Amino acid sequence: MRAMNQIRVAAFPHRPAQAGFTMVEVLVAVLVLSIGLIGLASLQGVSLQFNNSAYLRSQATNLAYDMADRVRANRQVALNSGAYNLDPADAAPVPGDLASTDLAEWRTALQTMLPAGTGGVTVAAGGALTVVVCWDDTRGEAIAGAPDACPGNLMGFRFETQL
């Protein structure tokens, strides 16, 4: 029996027994995990920011098409009198005739659905319709790509069509 133990000892020299992770390995694992979680939280924040910006763009697009439909419904007045012309910096008209009522309702919708929402309409000779929608997108993409017609630091876009 003693000879058998001597063979084992000679074949397998004494190695220290591994007792588990060291404190350094645990700290490195926690550090890597925490950096990953911080990155994930940052990614979530940027995703929410761009999602909100996309939502506002969708609302602005719908409102621009709404105004274009209103002008098309009252085409003769829009072409002959210029009653639908409104600069984004101007105050909303007082409701009266159909054109001023359309513009007042549209401006109210812009202010309700978009932060600092405003907009303008231009009906040029020949029936070219331009609708500009402006809003505050400082929480999203700031002012990149805003038309010149938008006052201040507002984001916006221009929609052009033919009546």
Short mmCIF file of N, CA, C and O in Angstrom, two decimals, residues 3-60:
data_model
loop_
_atom_site.label_atom_id
_atom_site.label_comp_id
_atom_site.label_asym_id
_atom_site.label_seq_id
_atom_site.Cartn_x
_atom_site.Cartn_y
_atom_site.Cartn_z
N ALA A 3 3.80 1.55 -1.35
CA ALA A 3 4.41 1.70 -2.67
C ALA A 3 3.45 2.42 -3.62
O ALA A 3 3.86 3.22 -4.46
N MET A 4 2.20 2.15 -3.49
CA MET A 4 1.18 2.78 -4.33
C MET A 4 1.12 4.28 -4.06
O MET A 4 1.02 5.08 -4.97
N ASN A 5 1.18 4.68 -2.78
CA ASN A 5 1.16 6.10 -2.44
C ASN A 5 2.40 6.81 -2.92
O ASN A 5 2.35 7.96 -3.33
N GLN A 6 3.52 6.15 -2.91
CA GLN A 6 4.76 6.76 -3.38
C GLN A 6 4.70 6.99 -4.89
O GLN A 6 5.24 7.96 -5.39
N ILE A 7 4.05 6.10 -5.64
CA ILE A 7 3.91 6.28 -7.09
C ILE A 7 3.04 7.49 -7.39
O ILE A 7 3.34 8.28 -8.26
N ARG A 8 1.97 7.61 -6.65
CA ARG A 8 1.07 8.76 -6.88
C ARG A 8 1.78 10.08 -6.59
O ARG A 8 1.64 11.04 -7.31
N VAL A 9 2.51 10.14 -5.55
CA VAL A 9 3.22 11.36 -5.18
C VAL A 9 4.27 11.67 -6.22
O VAL A 9 4.44 12.83 -6.61
N ALA A 10 4.97 10.68 -6.72
CA ALA A 10 6.02 10.91 -7.71
C ALA A 10 5.41 11.32 -9.04
O ALA A 10 5.96 12.15 -9.75
N ALA A 11 4.29 10.73 -9.44
CA ALA A 11 3.67 11.03 -10.72
C ALA A 11 2.98 12.39 -10.70
O ALA A 11 2.95 13.09 -11.72
N PHE A 12 2.42 12.78 -9.62
CA PHE A 12 1.70 14.05 -9.50
C PHE A 12 2.31 14.87 -8.38
O PHE A 12 1.95 14.69 -7.22
N PRO A 13 3.24 15.75 -8.72
CA PRO A 13 3.84 16.57 -7.66
C PRO A 13 2.78 17.43 -6.98
O PRO A 13 1.75 17.72 -7.56
N HIS A 14 3.07 17.82 -5.81
CA HIS A 14 2.12 18.57 -5.00
C HIS A 14 1.77 19.91 -5.65
O HIS A 14 2.65 20.70 -5.96
N ARG A 15 0.48 20.08 -5.87
CA ARG A 15 -0.02 21.35 -6.42
C ARG A 15 -0.90 21.98 -5.35
O ARG A 15 -1.67 21.29 -4.68
N PRO A 16 -0.87 23.31 -5.27
CA PRO A 16 -1.76 23.93 -4.30
C PRO A 16 -3.21 23.78 -4.77
O PRO A 16 -3.51 23.88 -5.95
N ALA A 17 -4.06 23.50 -3.88
CA ALA A 17 -5.47 23.30 -4.22
C ALA A 17 -6.10 24.66 -4.55
O ALA A 17 -5.86 25.65 -3.87
N GLN A 18 -6.90 24.70 -5.64
CA GLN A 18 -7.58 25.94 -6.02
C GLN A 18 -8.83 26.06 -5.16
O GLN A 18 -9.70 25.20 -5.16
N ALA A 19 -8.94 27.17 -4.46
CA ALA A 19 -10.03 27.32 -3.52
C ALA A 19 -11.19 28.13 -4.10
O ALA A 19 -12.24 28.20 -3.52
N GLY A 20 -11.05 28.79 -5.25
CA GLY A 20 -12.12 29.60 -5.82
C GLY A 20 -11.57 30.87 -6.44
O GLY A 20 -10.37 31.00 -6.65
N PHE A 21 -12.46 31.78 -6.75
CA PHE A 21 -12.06 33.04 -7.37
C PHE A 21 -11.30 33.91 -6.39
O PHE A 21 -11.58 33.92 -5.19
N THR A 22 -10.39 34.66 -6.93
CA THR A 22 -9.70 35.63 -6.08
C THR A 22 -10.51 36.92 -6.07
O THR A 22 -11.37 37.14 -6.92
N MET A 23 -10.21 37.77 -5.16
CA MET A 23 -10.93 39.03 -5.05
C MET A 23 -10.70 39.90 -6.29
O MET A 23 -11.61 40.61 -6.75
N VAL A 24 -9.53 39.85 -6.88
CA VAL A 24 -9.23 40.64 -8.07
C VAL A 24 -10.10 40.18 -9.23
O VAL A 24 -10.65 41.02 -9.98
N GLU A 25 -10.28 38.89 -9.41
CA GLU A 25 -11.13 38.39 -10.49
C GLU A 25 -12.58 38.84 -10.30
O GLU A 25 -13.26 39.20 -11.26
N VAL A 26 -13.06 38.84 -9.09
CA VAL A 26 -14.42 39.29 -8.82
C VAL A 26 -14.56 40.77 -9.12
O VAL A 26 -15.53 41.21 -9.74
N LEU A 27 -13.60 41.57 -8.72
CA LEU A 27 -13.65 43.02 -8.97
C LEU A 27 -13.60 43.32 -10.47
O LEU A 27 -14.29 44.23 -10.94
N VAL A 28 -12.79 42.60 -11.22
CA VAL A 28 -12.72 42.81 -12.67
C VAL A 28 -14.06 42.43 -13.31
O VAL A 28 -14.56 43.15 -14.18
N ALA A 29 -14.67 41.35 -12.88
CA ALA A 29 -15.97 40.95 -13.42
C ALA A 29 -17.04 41.99 -13.11
O ALA A 29 -17.86 42.33 -13.97
N VAL A 30 -17.04 42.53 -11.91
CA VAL A 30 -18.00 43.56 -11.53
C VAL A 30 -17.77 44.82 -12.35
O VAL A 30 -18.72 45.48 -12.80
N LEU A 31 -16.52 45.18 -12.58
CA LEU A 31 -16.20 46.36 -13.38
C LEU A 31 -16.69 46.20 -14.83
O LEU A 31 -17.33 47.11 -15.37
N VAL A 32 -16.43 45.07 -15.43
CA VAL A 32 -16.89 44.81 -16.81
C VAL A 32 -18.41 44.83 -16.88
O VAL A 32 -19.00 45.42 -17.80
N LEU A 33 -19.07 44.23 -15.93
CA LEU A 33 -20.53 44.21 -15.90
C LEU A 33 -21.10 45.61 -15.73
O LEU A 33 -22.06 46.00 -16.40
N SER A 34 -20.50 46.41 -14.85
CA SER A 34 -21.01 47.77 -14.62
C SER A 34 -20.81 48.65 -15.84
O SER A 34 -21.69 49.45 -16.18
N ILE A 35 -19.70 48.52 -16.55
CA ILE A 35 -19.50 49.29 -17.78
C ILE A 35 -20.53 48.89 -18.83
O ILE A 35 -21.09 49.74 -19.53
N GLY A 36 -20.81 47.62 -18.93
CA GLY A 36 -21.84 47.16 -19.86
C GLY A 36 -23.22 47.69 -19.52
O GLY A 36 -23.98 48.11 -20.40
N LEU A 37 -23.57 47.72 -18.25
CA LEU A 37 -24.87 48.24 -17.84
C LEU A 37 -24.98 49.74 -18.05
O LEU A 37 -26.04 50.25 -18.43
N ILE A 38 -23.89 50.47 -17.83
CA ILE A 38 -23.90 51.92 -18.10
C ILE A 38 -24.08 52.16 -19.59
O ILE A 38 -24.84 53.05 -19.99
N GLY A 39 -23.42 51.40 -20.42
CA GLY A 39 -23.59 51.52 -21.86
C GLY A 39 -25.01 51.20 -22.30
O GLY A 39 -25.58 51.88 -23.16
N LEU A 40 -25.61 50.21 -21.70
CA LEU A 40 -26.99 49.85 -22.02
C LEU A 40 -27.96 50.95 -21.60
O LEU A 40 -28.89 51.27 -22.35
N ALA A 41 -27.74 51.55 -20.45
CA ALA A 41 -28.59 52.65 -20.01
C ALA A 41 -28.45 53.85 -20.93
O ALA A 41 -29.43 54.52 -21.26
N SER A 42 -27.23 54.14 -21.37
CA SER A 42 -27.01 55.24 -22.31
C SER A 42 -27.70 54.97 -23.64
O SER A 42 -28.31 55.86 -24.23
N LEU A 43 -27.62 53.76 -24.11
CA LEU A 43 -28.28 53.38 -25.35
C LEU A 43 -29.79 53.53 -25.23
O LEU A 43 -30.45 54.01 -26.16
N GLN A 44 -30.35 53.17 -24.09
CA GLN A 44 -31.78 53.32 -23.86
C GLN A 44 -32.18 54.79 -23.88
O GLN A 44 -33.21 55.16 -24.44
N GLY A 45 -31.37 55.64 -23.27
CA GLY A 45 -31.66 57.08 -23.25
C GLY A 45 -31.64 57.69 -24.64
O GLY A 45 -32.52 58.47 -25.00
N VAL A 46 -30.65 57.33 -25.43
CA VAL A 46 -30.57 57.84 -26.81
C VAL A 46 -31.73 57.32 -27.64
O VAL A 46 -32.30 58.04 -28.46
N SER A 47 -32.11 56.08 -27.41
CA SER A 47 -33.24 55.50 -28.13
C SER A 47 -34.53 56.25 -27.83
O SER A 47 -35.31 56.56 -28.73
N LEU A 48 -34.76 56.58 -26.57
CA LEU A 48 -35.94 57.36 -26.19
C LEU A 48 -35.92 58.75 -26.81
O LEU A 48 -36.94 59.27 -27.25
N GLN A 49 -34.75 59.34 -26.84
CA GLN A 49 -34.60 60.67 -27.42
C GLN A 49 -34.97 60.66 -28.90
O GLN A 49 -35.75 61.50 -29.36
N PHE A 50 -34.44 59.73 -29.66
CA PHE A 50 -34.71 59.67 -31.09
C PHE A 50 -36.14 59.21 -31.37
O PHE A 50 -36.74 59.60 -32.37
N ASN A 51 -36.68 58.38 -30.50
CA ASN A 51 -38.07 57.94 -30.66
C ASN A 51 -39.01 59.14 -30.49
O ASN A 51 -39.98 59.28 -31.24
N ASN A 52 -38.74 59.99 -29.52
CA ASN A 52 -39.56 61.18 -29.32
C ASN A 52 -39.43 62.12 -30.51
O ASN A 52 -40.42 62.70 -30.96
N SER A 53 -38.24 62.27 -31.03
CA SER A 53 -38.03 63.13 -32.19
C SER A 53 -38.78 62.59 -33.41
O SER A 53 -39.40 63.36 -34.16
N ALA A 54 -38.77 61.30 -33.59
CA ALA A 54 -39.49 60.70 -34.72
C ALA A 54 -41.00 60.86 -34.55
O ALA A 54 -41.72 61.10 -35.52
N TYR A 55 -41.48 60.76 -33.32
CA TYR A 55 -42.90 60.97 -33.05
C TYR A 55 -43.31 62.39 -33.43
O TYR A 55 -44.35 62.61 -34.05
N LEU A 56 -42.50 63.38 -33.02
CA LEU A 56 -42.81 64.77 -33.35
C LEU A 56 -42.79 65.01 -34.85
O LEU A 56 -43.62 65.74 -35.39
N ARG A 57 -41.86 64.39 -35.56
CA ARG A 57 -41.82 64.52 -37.02
C ARG A 57 -43.08 63.92 -37.65
O ARG A 57 -43.62 64.48 -38.60
N SER A 58 -43.53 62.81 -37.14
CA SER A 58 -44.75 62.19 -37.67
C SER A 58 -45.96 63.10 -37.44
O SER A 58 -46.80 63.26 -38.33
N GLN A 59 -46.05 63.68 -36.24
CA GLN A 59 -47.15 64.59 -35.95
C GLN A 59 -47.09 65.81 -36.87
O GLN A 59 -48.12 66.26 -37.39
N ALA A 60 -45.89 66.34 -37.08
CA ALA A 60 -45.74 67.51 -37.95
C ALA A 60 -46.12 67.18 -39.39
O ALA A 60 -46.76 67.98 -40.07
#
